[in-house]
Structures are given as C-alpha cells and as structure tokens.
Coordinates of C-alpha atoms in Angstrom, one line a residue:
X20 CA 0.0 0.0 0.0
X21 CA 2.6 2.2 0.6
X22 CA 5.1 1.6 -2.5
X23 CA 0.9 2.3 -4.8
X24 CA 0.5 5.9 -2.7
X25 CA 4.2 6.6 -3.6
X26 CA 3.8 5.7 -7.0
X27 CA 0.2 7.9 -7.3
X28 CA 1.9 10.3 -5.8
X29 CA 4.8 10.6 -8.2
X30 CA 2.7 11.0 -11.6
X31 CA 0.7 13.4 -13.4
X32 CA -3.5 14.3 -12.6
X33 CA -6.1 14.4 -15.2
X34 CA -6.1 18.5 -15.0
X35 CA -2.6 18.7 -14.8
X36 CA -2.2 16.8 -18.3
X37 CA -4.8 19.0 -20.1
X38 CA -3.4 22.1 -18.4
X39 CA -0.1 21.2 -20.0
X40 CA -2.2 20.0 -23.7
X41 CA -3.7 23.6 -23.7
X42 CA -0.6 25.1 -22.9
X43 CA 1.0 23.7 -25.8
X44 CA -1.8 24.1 -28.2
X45 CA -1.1 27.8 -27.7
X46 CA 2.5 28.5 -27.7
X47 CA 1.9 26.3 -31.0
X48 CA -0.5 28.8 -32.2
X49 CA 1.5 31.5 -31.5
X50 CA 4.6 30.5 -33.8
X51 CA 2.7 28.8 -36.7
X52 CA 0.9 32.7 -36.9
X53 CA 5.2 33.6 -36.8
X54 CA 6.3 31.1 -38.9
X55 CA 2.9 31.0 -41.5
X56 CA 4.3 34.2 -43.3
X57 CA 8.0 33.6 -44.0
X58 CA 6.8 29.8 -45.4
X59 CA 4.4 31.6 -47.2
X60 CA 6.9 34.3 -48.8
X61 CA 9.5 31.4 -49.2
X62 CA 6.9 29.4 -51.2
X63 CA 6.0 32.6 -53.7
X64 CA 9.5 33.3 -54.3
X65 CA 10.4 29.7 -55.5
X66 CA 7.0 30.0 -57.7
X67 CA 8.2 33.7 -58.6
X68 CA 11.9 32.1 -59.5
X69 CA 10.7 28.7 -61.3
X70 CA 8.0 30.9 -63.6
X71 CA 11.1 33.4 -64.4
X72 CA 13.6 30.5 -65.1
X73 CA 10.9 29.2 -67.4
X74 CA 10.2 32.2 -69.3
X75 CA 13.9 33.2 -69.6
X76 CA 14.7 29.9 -71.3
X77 CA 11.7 30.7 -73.8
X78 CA 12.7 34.2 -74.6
X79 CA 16.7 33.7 -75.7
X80 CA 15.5 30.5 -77.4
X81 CA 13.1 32.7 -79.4
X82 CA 15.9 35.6 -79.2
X83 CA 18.3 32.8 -81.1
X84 CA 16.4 31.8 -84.2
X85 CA 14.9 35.5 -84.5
X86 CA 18.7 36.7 -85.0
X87 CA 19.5 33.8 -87.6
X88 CA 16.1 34.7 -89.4
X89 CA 16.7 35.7 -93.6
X90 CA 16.5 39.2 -93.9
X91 CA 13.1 40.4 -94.1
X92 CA 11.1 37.1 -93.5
X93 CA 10.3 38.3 -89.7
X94 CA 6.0 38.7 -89.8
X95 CA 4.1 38.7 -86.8
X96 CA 0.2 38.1 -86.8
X97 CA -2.4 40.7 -86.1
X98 CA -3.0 40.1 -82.6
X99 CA 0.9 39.2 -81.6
X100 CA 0.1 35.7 -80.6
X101 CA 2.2 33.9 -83.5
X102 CA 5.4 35.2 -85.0
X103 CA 7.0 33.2 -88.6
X104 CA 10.7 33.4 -90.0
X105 CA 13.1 32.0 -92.5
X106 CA 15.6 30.0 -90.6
X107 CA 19.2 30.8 -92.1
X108 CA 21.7 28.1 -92.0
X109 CA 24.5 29.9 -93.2
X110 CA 25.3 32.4 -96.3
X111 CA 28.4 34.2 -98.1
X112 CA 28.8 36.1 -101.2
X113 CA 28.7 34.4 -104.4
X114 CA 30.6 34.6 -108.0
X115 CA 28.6 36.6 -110.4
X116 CA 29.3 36.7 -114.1
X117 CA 30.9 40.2 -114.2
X118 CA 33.3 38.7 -111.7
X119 CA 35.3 37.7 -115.6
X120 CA 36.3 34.3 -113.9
X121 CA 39.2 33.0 -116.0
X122 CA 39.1 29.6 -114.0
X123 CA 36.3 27.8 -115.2
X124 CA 34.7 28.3 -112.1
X125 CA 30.9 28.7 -112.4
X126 CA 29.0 31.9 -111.4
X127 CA 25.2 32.4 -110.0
X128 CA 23.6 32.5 -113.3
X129 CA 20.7 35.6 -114.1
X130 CA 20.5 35.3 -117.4
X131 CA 20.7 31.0 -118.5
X132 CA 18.4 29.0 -116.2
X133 CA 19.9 26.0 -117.1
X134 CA 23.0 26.8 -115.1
X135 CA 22.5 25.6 -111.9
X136 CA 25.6 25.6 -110.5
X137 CA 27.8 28.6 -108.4
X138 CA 30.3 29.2 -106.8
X139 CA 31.0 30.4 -103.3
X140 CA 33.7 33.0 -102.8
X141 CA 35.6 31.9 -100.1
X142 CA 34.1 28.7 -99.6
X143 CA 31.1 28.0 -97.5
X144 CA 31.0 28.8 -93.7
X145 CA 28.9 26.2 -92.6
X146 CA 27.4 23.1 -94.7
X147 CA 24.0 22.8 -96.5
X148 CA 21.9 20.4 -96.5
X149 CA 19.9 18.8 -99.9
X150 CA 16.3 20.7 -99.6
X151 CA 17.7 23.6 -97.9
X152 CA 17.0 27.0 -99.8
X153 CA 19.2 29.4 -101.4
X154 CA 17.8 32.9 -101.1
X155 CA 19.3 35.8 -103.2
X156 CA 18.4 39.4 -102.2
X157 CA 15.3 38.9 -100.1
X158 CA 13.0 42.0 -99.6
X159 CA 10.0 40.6 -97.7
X160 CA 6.4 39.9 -98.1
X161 CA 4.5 41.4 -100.9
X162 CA 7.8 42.4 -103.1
X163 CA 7.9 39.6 -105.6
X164 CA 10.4 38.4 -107.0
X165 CA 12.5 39.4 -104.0
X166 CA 9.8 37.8 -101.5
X167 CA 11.1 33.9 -100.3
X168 CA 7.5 33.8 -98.7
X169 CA 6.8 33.3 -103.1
X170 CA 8.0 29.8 -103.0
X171 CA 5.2 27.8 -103.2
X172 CA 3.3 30.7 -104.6
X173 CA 5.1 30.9 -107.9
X174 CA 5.9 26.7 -108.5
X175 CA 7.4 27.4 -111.7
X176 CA 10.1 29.7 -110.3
X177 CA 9.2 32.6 -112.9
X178 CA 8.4 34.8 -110.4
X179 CA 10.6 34.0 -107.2
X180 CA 14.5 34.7 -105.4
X181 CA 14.3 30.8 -103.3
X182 CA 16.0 28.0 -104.8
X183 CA 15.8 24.7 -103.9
X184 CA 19.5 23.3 -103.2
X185 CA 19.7 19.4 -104.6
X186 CA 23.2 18.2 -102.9
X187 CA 24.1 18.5 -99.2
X188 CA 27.8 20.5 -99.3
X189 CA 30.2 20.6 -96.6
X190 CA 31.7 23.6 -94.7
X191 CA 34.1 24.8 -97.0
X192 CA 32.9 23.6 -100.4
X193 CA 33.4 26.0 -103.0
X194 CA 30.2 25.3 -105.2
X195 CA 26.3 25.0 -104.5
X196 CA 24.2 22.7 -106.7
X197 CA 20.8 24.0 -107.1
X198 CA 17.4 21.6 -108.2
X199 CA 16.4 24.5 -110.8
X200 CA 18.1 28.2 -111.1
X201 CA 14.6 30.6 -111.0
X202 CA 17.0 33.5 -110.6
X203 CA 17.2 33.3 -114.3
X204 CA 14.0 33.3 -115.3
X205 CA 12.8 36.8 -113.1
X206 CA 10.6 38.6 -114.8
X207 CA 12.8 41.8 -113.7
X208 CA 16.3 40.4 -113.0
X209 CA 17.0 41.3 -109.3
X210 CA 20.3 40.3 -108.1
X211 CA 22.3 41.3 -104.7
X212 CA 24.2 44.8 -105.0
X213 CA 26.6 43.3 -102.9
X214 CA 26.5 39.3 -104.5
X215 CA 25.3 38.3 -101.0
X216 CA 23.2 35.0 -100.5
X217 CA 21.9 33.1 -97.7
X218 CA 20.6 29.5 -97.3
X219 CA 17.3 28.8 -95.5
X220 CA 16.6 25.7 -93.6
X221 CA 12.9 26.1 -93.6
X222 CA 10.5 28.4 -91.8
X223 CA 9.8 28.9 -88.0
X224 CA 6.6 29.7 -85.7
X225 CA 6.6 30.3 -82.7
X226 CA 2.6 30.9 -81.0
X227 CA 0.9 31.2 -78.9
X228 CA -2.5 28.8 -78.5
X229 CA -4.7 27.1 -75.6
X230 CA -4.6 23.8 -75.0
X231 CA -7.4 22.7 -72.7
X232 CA -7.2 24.4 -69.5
X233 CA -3.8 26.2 -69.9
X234 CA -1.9 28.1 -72.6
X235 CA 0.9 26.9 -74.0
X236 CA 4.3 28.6 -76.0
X237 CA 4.7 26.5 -79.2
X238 CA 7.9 26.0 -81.4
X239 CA 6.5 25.1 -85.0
X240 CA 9.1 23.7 -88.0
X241 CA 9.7 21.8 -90.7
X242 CA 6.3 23.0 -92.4
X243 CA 5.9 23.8 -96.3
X244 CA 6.9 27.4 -96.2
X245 CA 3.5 29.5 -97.8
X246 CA 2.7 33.0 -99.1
X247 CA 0.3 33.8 -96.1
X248 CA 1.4 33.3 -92.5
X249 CA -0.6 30.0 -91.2
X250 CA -3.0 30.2 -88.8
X251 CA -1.3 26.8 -87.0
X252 CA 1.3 25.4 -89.2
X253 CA 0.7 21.6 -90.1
X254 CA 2.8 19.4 -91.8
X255 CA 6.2 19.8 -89.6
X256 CA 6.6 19.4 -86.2
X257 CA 6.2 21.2 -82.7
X258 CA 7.7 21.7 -79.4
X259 CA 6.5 22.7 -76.2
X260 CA 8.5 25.9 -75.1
X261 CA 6.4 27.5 -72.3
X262 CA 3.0 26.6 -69.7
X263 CA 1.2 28.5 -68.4
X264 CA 1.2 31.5 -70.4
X265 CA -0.8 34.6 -68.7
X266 CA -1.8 35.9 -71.9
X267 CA -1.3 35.7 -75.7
X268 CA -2.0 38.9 -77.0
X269 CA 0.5 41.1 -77.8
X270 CA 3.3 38.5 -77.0
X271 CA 5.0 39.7 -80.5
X272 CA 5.4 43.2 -81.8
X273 CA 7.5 43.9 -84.9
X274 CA 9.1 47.2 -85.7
X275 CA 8.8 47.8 -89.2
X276 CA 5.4 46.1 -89.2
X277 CA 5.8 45.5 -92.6
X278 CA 7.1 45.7 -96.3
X279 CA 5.5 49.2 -96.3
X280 CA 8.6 50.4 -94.5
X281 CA 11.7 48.7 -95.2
X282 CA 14.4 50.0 -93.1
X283 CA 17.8 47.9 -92.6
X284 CA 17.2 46.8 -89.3
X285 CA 14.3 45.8 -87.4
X286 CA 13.1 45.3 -84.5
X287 CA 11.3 42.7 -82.8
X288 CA 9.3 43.2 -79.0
X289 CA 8.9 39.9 -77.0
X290 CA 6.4 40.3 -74.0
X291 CA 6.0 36.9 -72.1
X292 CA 4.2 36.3 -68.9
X293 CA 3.6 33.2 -67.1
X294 CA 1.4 32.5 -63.9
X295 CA 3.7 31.8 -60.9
X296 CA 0.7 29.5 -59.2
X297 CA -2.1 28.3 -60.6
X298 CA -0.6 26.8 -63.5
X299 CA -2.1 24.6 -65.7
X300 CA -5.6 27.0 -65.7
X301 CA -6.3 30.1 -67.9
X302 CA -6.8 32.3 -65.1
X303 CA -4.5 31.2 -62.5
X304 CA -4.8 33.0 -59.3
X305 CA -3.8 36.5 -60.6
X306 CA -0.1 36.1 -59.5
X307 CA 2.4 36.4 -62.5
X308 CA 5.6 37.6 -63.9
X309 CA 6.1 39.2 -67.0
X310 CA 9.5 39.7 -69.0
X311 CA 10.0 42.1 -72.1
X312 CA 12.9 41.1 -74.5
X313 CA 13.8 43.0 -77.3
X314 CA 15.5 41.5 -79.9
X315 CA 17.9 43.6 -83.0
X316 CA 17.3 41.9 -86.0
X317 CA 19.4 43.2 -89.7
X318 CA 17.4 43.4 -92.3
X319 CA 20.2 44.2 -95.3
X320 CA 19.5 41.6 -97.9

C-alpha cells in the first residue's frame, strides 16, 4: 500500500495533463501565426523564381532563331500571338558573271536558267543540307520576286528569289548545286548589290495557343513554307517551349510592321508572362511575372 501511494503520488492528474495540452496548443499557435508568413513568402518566391527560369529559357530561345532569321522574313500576326521566320543556315557572297572568272569556275547565273551551279567565294562557312534554300536578295512579303515567302506561290520559279539546293555540301565547299536556277527566269532580274546570299533551312513559328485548360508557348518547324502566314502550321513538327502562359496577345510586336517600311534593321518586342501558381488553368490566381525582351534583327539583304 505504501510503494501504490508513492507511485500515485509521483505521476501526473487528469487537470494537470490538459493544463499542459492547452498550454502547448497555444504557444503552437503562436509561432505557426510567426512562422505562416515567411513559409508563405518562401513558397511565392520559389514559384516567382521557377516561372522566371521558365520564361527566360523561352525568350533567348526565341531571341536565337529570331537573329539567324533571312532578312526580311520576320511577320508577326495581327493580334501578336504567332510570330514566322526564314531559318538561315548559313550564307556568303557568291561569284557573279561580271566577276570575268578565268578559271572555269561557275558563277550564279541571271540570265541562262539552265545553269544551276555557283560558286562560293571563299568557300562556304557552314554546310547545306539537300532541300535547304538558297535565297538571293530577299525584300520581304508582298515584293515579288524578291519575297522567299513566293516559294510555293510561284511553282514554276518565274516569279521568285528561293531555290531549292539538290546536294548536301560541306563547310568549306566551293560550289552550290541547285534543283532548278529561278533566278534566271525573273521577270525583272533582281540580283544582290553586294552578291550576298543566304541559305534557309525552312520556316519557323513560334505561337501562342490554348490547349485545354492552360496556354501553352509553341515552337513550329519543318512545315511547307507558304505565301500567307498559317494560322497553325501543319505538316512539320512542334515543341513545347512555355505553360502556363498569362496571356497571348500582344506577345509579339514587330518594328517595321511590314514591307510598307523597309528599313535595314528591325526590331522585334517579345512580351512573355507566365502564372507563378495556378498553373495549368487560364486564369490562375492573378499572381504572375512578366519579362519584355527585345530582340535587334538586320534586315540588309
């Protein structure tokens, strides 16, 4: 009897154990209304610094093919959701018949189309492949024959300045094979001033579209190139560049808007914003960042 009272006598009461419960409860309370904020603020800034990361990526990626775009090629649509371009591959100057070559060595042919052959001065930069394009003074849309937009327009190449090239060369070949030479058959003869040529790879989109419950950034290649921007290139194939997009109007503004003003340089506006939480929804919960990027593009055919 005496070692029980000793032990009762040693532990804890009913009260005692819910004063200590409530006692707890509160000083708990107390730092989760301390703590609460700075996990809150913690979590927004990793959203705030994955939703930049993202969008940083998209715009030099965008950046990257808009400076390797052909001179003049750069169109944007009428609500800035989709911009197009002519992919350059490489380029260099090329041997034109008052060159007087006493060599043999053939030049890029305005007047005979069936010459189909030229050489490069210098040798080429980069290779080519067989169905890339070689593009002689390009002046944009709506200037035929100096418009590469005219490719499939004008089949018959009497019209156009976009030649289909028929044999891959490598970096530092001397000579170009082309499938046909349209150059020559121009109904006004319009070569470089400065013998300048580039090859094109194909054409580029990049738009902006909803897909289901989000909007989504969009990489579009390897499409037949046309005379009117697409609404959503089809043939090729796409790549997902950005979620969650904020908004798609306006994402692309061009500076001259088009071949109304040609200037030798241009300018292209890129304004991308992404929801930081809510991601996958079109409204998300009013929480974004937005980036502007502007991007110097030459225009001297």
């Amino acid at each position: 009897m005496r070692a029980r009272e000793r032990a009762v006598e040693g532990g804890f009461t009913l009260v005692e154990a819910i004063i200590v419960i409530v006692i707890i409860g509160i000083i708990g309370a107390i730092v989760a209304v301390f703590i609460r904020a700075p996990i809150a603020g913690y979590a927004d800034r990793v959203a705030r610094a994955e939703a930049l990361d993202e969008a940083d990526l998209a715009l030099r990626r965008m950046a990257r093919d808009i400076r390797a775009a052909l001179p003049n090629s750069v169109r944007v649509s009428a609500d800035g959701s989709a911009l197009e371009l002519l992919l350059t591959r490489t380029g260099g100057r090329y041997l034109a018949a008052a060159d007087n070559a006493t060599n043999g060595e053939p030049p890029l042919d305005f007047e005979n189309d069936a010459n189909t052959s030229f050489t490069v001065v210098g040798g080429l930069a980069a290779p080519v492949a067989a169905g890339d394009f070689v593009v002689v003074y390009n002046l944009g849309p709506g200037m035929a024959p100096a418009d590469a937009y005219n490719l499939n327009n004008d089949p018959a190449g009497n019209n156009r300045n976009i030649a289909r090239i028929s044999a891959a060369a490598a970096a530092g070949a001397a000579q170009i094979s082309l499938a046909d030479n349209p150059f020559a058959r121009q109904l006004e003869p319009m070569p470089s001033p400065g013998n300048r040529f580039q090859v094109v790879s194909g054409a580029v989109t990049y738009r902006c579209q909803t897909e289901g419950t989000r909007r989504v950034l969009r990489r579009y290649a390897g499409y037949a190139i046309e005379a009117a921007m697409p609404d959503t290139p089809q043939g090729g194939g796409s790549a997902l560049l950005a979620a969650r997009l904020a908004d798609c109007a306006n994402l692309f503004r061009y500076d001259p808007p088009g071949a109304t003003e040609m200037r030798q340089s241009g300018l292209v506006i890129l304004n991308l914003a992404l929801h930081t939480k809510g991601a996958t929804d079109l409204t998300g919960d009013g929480a974004s960042v937005r980036l502007l990027y502007q991007v110097h593009i030459d225009n001297t055919p």
